Amino acid sequence: MRFILRRAGFFALTLWTCLTLNFLLPRLMPGNPALAMMAKFHGRLNPQALHALEIAYGVNTHQSLLTEYFQYLGNLAHGKLGTSLAFFPQPVSTVVLHAIPWTLGLLGVTTILAFALGTMIGILGAWRRGGWLDSVLPPVFVITSAIPYFWIGMVLIIVFSLKLGWLPYTFSYDPTLIPSFNWVFISNVLQHAVLPAVAILVTFIGGWILTMRNTMITTLSEDYIRMARAKGLPGNRIMLDYAARNAILPNLSGFAMSLGFVVSGAVLVEYVFDYQGVGYLLVQALDGEDYPLMQALFLVITLAVLFAILLADIATVLLDPRTRAAG
Amino acid sequence: MSLARPNRSALPGQLTPPVVTGNVLDVESLTVDYLTQRGRVRAVEDVSFSVDRGEFLGIVGESGCGKSTLLFAIAQLLTPPAEITGGRVLFKGTNLVGLTDSALATTRWRDMSVVMQSAMNALNPVKTIGSQFKDAMRAHGVRSPAEIADRSAEVLRMVGIDPLHLRSYPHQLSGGMRQRSMIAMAMLFTPELVIMDEPTSALDVVAQRSLMVQIKELQRQLGFAIIFVTHDMSLVSHFSDRLMVMYAGQVAELGPTRRVFDSPLHPYSAGLLEAFPSIRGPRVPLTGIPGSPPDLAQEAEGCRFAPRCPQVLDRCRTTTVPLYQVGGIQVRCLRREDGGDSRD
Amino acid sequence: MVALFSQVGGPSQAPTTSARSQAGQAVGRLWRAVRSNRKATVGAILLLIFTFMAVFPWLITHDNPEAEVFGQSLGPSAHHLFGTTSLGQDLFAQFVWGARETLIIAVVSGLLSTVLSVAIGLAAAYLGGVPDAVLSYVTDVLLVLPTFPLLIIIAAFLPNGGVVVLIGVLVVTGYSYGARQLRSQALSMRHRDFLEAARVRGERSLYIVFVEIIPTMTSLIVATFLGTAVYNVIFAAGLQFIGFGNPGSVSWGTMLYWAENEEALQTGQYLWAIVPGVCIALLGAAFALLNYAFDEIGNPALRPVRRPRRIRRVRTSVPGAS
């Protein structure tokens, strides 16, 4: 229990840091980009939006930093993330909410697949030491895990879209279709998602397989595995119930943290495929110098990763009885 | 106490006629090698002994003398790079060497069980004690939950643990309780042979003795044979029927405990005994055995103990020493040559 | 990726010889290990090739990579091994000269990151108490924050930074994992006998840190460097791909940027996108292979295993017995 509390505390602390960073960054940067940006958009903003921007970036206000800070936090709590500059006059929250389901779908499915497949392959590879799974694949995965995500995306495009013409390579769905819950639309969405998903999966799974395999090998040398053999337990039970259950524990939090890495890669994959997710939006925001949007996206992404880490911590507590006892 | 001594070792592929000796265990010329990148390291060399029903055999020696390897070899629990490269292990007449895990599954735990050194490492940390008992029972065909629960509670009571601890995880028990629950687990099917690898080494002196007494009491009740490996000669000699002293992977001395303890024939056994102070008796200066055990990766000429032996002769360094029979005791020392006919 | 999660075991025994000779022994072991492990050899060879390309590019190609003088979008030919870009630059020249900047970014950021990891990790472990809490907190937060989005945000606010800023942000965001690992290893060593002995001898703290502690952690430090290098290669490529750093300079990442900008894929100039990507992948792979090999060297259990030959296939069973 104390473990969960401590982790929740860390969660809150990191979140607060992220928020504060978001708040301070525009005010700290040299040359005051806030002013420059405001000058740039002066003609296009209505007075309220302009005023909101001023408040958000601490320009022309006569309030103390601390008051601004609490106002900022208050705004956040109400979901007021400001107005987007690149997609003016849409509020940032609308723009972001639009993109989240796409990224969630893409990353959600890929990470779950990577986790499930990777774990199984890693376990089997370690269990059958010396088999082909164990000798051939590790070096291959070492290499694949070092390849930039976006480049694999480009290669996939070349092979499967441009040369073979099997799958589309831009956008998240055919723009001529109207989004709705019918099979035509959904299958179209899936078609567009295959290549980006494969690009992420191929690179991400390699590292995970290797980690799982290595921990599994270390676990297999433990005394309780020998004991399980001595008891005459069937091989599958030893592999899963005794070895895998113990091997996976130290990796759970590592897996969650690697999600931060996956998100990073996903940003570029979405960019390469013009896939309308959070990552693509982030790059667009960068191009359009849309600071409010960028900050909001950064917040959303960090929140997601922190949440995943918290989930992994809860899973650890549920699966490892030792954490429940210790403080 | 019979010491059956067949004088052939089985070669691969050769079927040997079954040896019916009435013993629970006959180990014949067992040899275990570690195949490492640096070459072959012989951890156990040509070890032979037998264990009668209900007998308590103690195996003592320094760290690295091969006693744990020997135990795991007997129980067919070796992992690469360790391999049995010679000899047979006859459990009630059947040679266990070379059998696959599935072929061994029925014998395991039902007829022969194992108790390891550190219960904290030997018990699965994420499963309760009860579920680990259940695993063993289900693997041998006991399915009814009532039967499983009854038997689990029964064996725990046998070692003096409240059955409500079946729901506990290993880390929730004290060291002594963990060790005793391991022993309880070993008793599940009332096996004929229990192999114990230094089960008391992780405990304090008081807990050690109480555990030994418990083990001996269980043996008296249930009648199983015990092979007990330890480095603590004084501890085991209070409880064992026979004592085997190992050095550098070989049998140095083997015989009835009382006789080996009172008048050891091998200089190493004598040295071991002198290293343990006696509570009674006059104060004597403690003598250890100088030097350290040999590097088993080097093939040695002559007696392995020669570099450290206080009674070494010149020919000890060059002659390979066989096991000699002196009365009821086997001893690997050239000084006992005249005591009986050579074994090899 | 592997480096992030693989369990690297540091040396488990205290040095019985002096720390200096221990470091020397470690280097010797390293050399032999690299020679004997196939993965390490491949990785090392790749690195050597790239280093050669980076240091002596003029020995391999005569063309100026930036000169836009050749025919545009030419396919591969005897004059232009990889063809030309849509701006008329020779791709092969770019590939060779690009190695320099890419390698510099990877190595420099890796080294600086490792130095920072060692400094902060050891400081946290050694100082303990409040400094430790503060340093650990900062490190953990940086570890958790998603790097790429953070890099993009920073890039937005520092648009004209160039390579120096690129390296800077890579170092600041990348040191965290190594620092954590080094800290936990240093903590586990705090009460080792040889350190107690040094303290009792009256050695100064700095001496203890540099002469006693660091040499025993060499394998972990090397692993940290290699792991960070892999990451930095990937992240740097990604950042350059979207235009951060200096798009005008010649490196493999900027080649990809221009390839994307000039729609190389859509116009069939595949080599433009493939060549720099392959090289980036190979560079990352070289570091990753070396790292993985070091894992195996440090932890023998992970080494490739040949299936044990079953020597005995005798199945004697006695009718009536057992």
JSON list of C-alpha atoms in Angstrom, two decimals, chain A residues 222-227 229-234 237 241-243 245-246 249 319-322 324-325, chain B residues 72 76-79 101 108-109 114 116 121-127 132 135 139-140 169 171 182 185:
[
{"chain": "A", "resi": 222, "resn": "GLU", "atom": "CA", "xyz": [17.33, -19.70, -9.72]},
{"chain": "A", "resi": 223, "resn": "ASP", "atom": "CA", "xyz": [17.02, -22.45, -7.13]},
{"chain": "A", "resi": 224, "resn": "TYR", "atom": "CA", "xyz": [13.26, -22.57, -7.18]},
{"chain": "A", "resi": 225, "resn": "ILE", "atom": "CA", "xyz": [13.32, -23.60, -10.82]},
{"chain": "A", "resi": 226, "resn": "ARG", "atom": "CA", "xyz": [15.56, -26.50, -9.95]},
{"chain": "A", "resi": 227, "resn": "MET", "atom": "CA", "xyz": [13.21, -27.29, -7.12]},
{"chain": "A", "resi": 229, "resn": "ARG", "atom": "CA", "xyz": [12.07, -29.79, -11.69]},
{"chain": "A", "resi": 230, "resn": "ALA", "atom": "CA", "xyz": [12.84, -31.88, -8.64]},
{"chain": "A", "resi": 231, "resn": "LYS", "atom": "CA", "xyz": [9.15, -32.02, -7.84]},
{"chain": "A", "resi": 232, "resn": "GLY", "atom": "CA", "xyz": [8.45, -33.52, -11.22]},
{"chain": "A", "resi": 233, "resn": "LEU", "atom": "CA", "xyz": [6.32, -30.62, -12.42]},
{"chain": "A", "resi": 234, "resn": "PRO", "atom": "CA", "xyz": [5.48, -30.58, -16.14]},
{"chain": "A", "resi": 237, "resn": "ARG", "atom": "CA", "xyz": [4.03, -25.21, -15.69]},
{"chain": "A", "resi": 241, "resn": "ASP", "atom": "CA", "xyz": [4.07, -20.37, -13.45]},
{"chain": "A", "resi": 242, "resn": "TYR", "atom": "CA", "xyz": [7.52, -20.46, -11.93]},
{"chain": "A", "resi": 243, "resn": "ALA", "atom": "CA", "xyz": [9.85, -18.80, -14.38]},
{"chain": "A", "resi": 245, "resn": "ARG", "atom": "CA", "xyz": [5.83, -14.99, -13.55]},
{"chain": "A", "resi": 246, "resn": "ASN", "atom": "CA", "xyz": [9.03, -14.05, -11.79]},
{"chain": "A", "resi": 249, "resn": "LEU", "atom": "CA", "xyz": [8.13, -8.53, -12.59]},
{"chain": "A", "resi": 319, "resn": "LEU", "atom": "CA", "xyz": [1.56, -9.62, -9.17]},
{"chain": "A", "resi": 320, "resn": "ASP", "atom": "CA", "xyz": [4.37, -9.46, -6.64]},
{"chain": "A", "resi": 321, "resn": "PRO", "atom": "CA", "xyz": [3.34, -10.28, -3.08]},
{"chain": "A", "resi": 322, "resn": "ARG", "atom": "CA", "xyz": [6.62, -8.99, -1.74]},
{"chain": "A", "resi": 324, "resn": "ARG", "atom": "CA", "xyz": [2.63, -5.57, -0.56]},
{"chain": "A", "resi": 325, "resn": "ALA", "atom": "CA", "xyz": [4.54, -6.36, 2.56]},
{"chain": "B", "resi": 72, "resn": "PHE", "atom": "CA", "xyz": [22.29, -32.76, -8.00]},
{"chain": "B", "resi": 76, "resn": "GLN", "atom": "CA", "xyz": [19.30, -35.66, -12.13]},
{"chain": "B", "resi": 77, "resn": "LEU", "atom": "CA", "xyz": [19.05, -31.93, -11.58]},
{"chain": "B", "resi": 78, "resn": "LEU", "atom": "CA", "xyz": [22.26, -30.85, -13.21]},
{"chain": "B", "resi": 79, "resn": "THR", "atom": "CA", "xyz": [22.14, -28.00, -15.72]},
{"chain": "B", "resi": 101, "resn": "ASP", "atom": "CA", "xyz": [12.52, -35.26, -17.31]},
{"chain": "B", "resi": 108, "resn": "ARG", "atom": "CA", "xyz": [10.46, -37.54, -8.58]},
{"chain": "B", "resi": 109, "resn": "TRP", "atom": "CA", "xyz": [9.04, -36.43, -5.30]},
{"chain": "B", "resi": 114, "resn": "VAL", "atom": "CA", "xyz": [15.08, -32.87, -2.36]},
{"chain": "B", "resi": 116, "resn": "MET", "atom": "CA", "xyz": [17.79, -27.34, -0.67]},
{"chain": "B", "resi": 121, "resn": "ASN", "atom": "CA", "xyz": [15.74, -19.16, -2.88]},
{"chain": "B", "resi": 122, "resn": "ALA", "atom": "CA", "xyz": [14.20, -22.58, -3.27]},
{"chain": "B", "resi": 123, "resn": "LEU", "atom": "CA", "xyz": [10.62, -21.47, -2.85]},
{"chain": "B", "resi": 124, "resn": "ASN", "atom": "CA", "xyz": [8.81, -19.57, -5.57]},
{"chain": "B", "resi": 125, "resn": "PRO", "atom": "CA", "xyz": [8.48, -16.05, -4.14]},
{"chain": "B", "resi": 126, "resn": "VAL", "atom": "CA", "xyz": [5.21, -15.24, -5.89]},
{"chain": "B", "resi": 127, "resn": "LYS", "atom": "CA", "xyz": [3.25, -18.31, -4.85]},
{"chain": "B", "resi": 132, "resn": "GLN", "atom": "CA", "xyz": [3.46, -24.90, -4.09]},
{"chain": "B", "resi": 135, "resn": "ASP", "atom": "CA", "xyz": [1.58, -28.07, -7.57]},
{"chain": "B", "resi": 139, "resn": "ALA", "atom": "CA", "xyz": [1.68, -33.18, -10.81]},
{"chain": "B", "resi": 140, "resn": "HIS", "atom": "CA", "xyz": [1.36, -36.66, -9.35]},
{"chain": "B", "resi": 169, "resn": "TYR", "atom": "CA", "xyz": [4.10, -16.32, 1.01]},
{"chain": "B", "resi": 171, "resn": "HIS", "atom": "CA", "xyz": [8.89, -13.98, 2.54]},
{"chain": "B", "resi": 182, "resn": "MET", "atom": "CA", "xyz": [10.52, -27.16, 2.67]},
{"chain": "B", "resi": 185, "resn": "MET", "atom": "CA", "xyz": [6.97, -30.35, 1.25]}
]
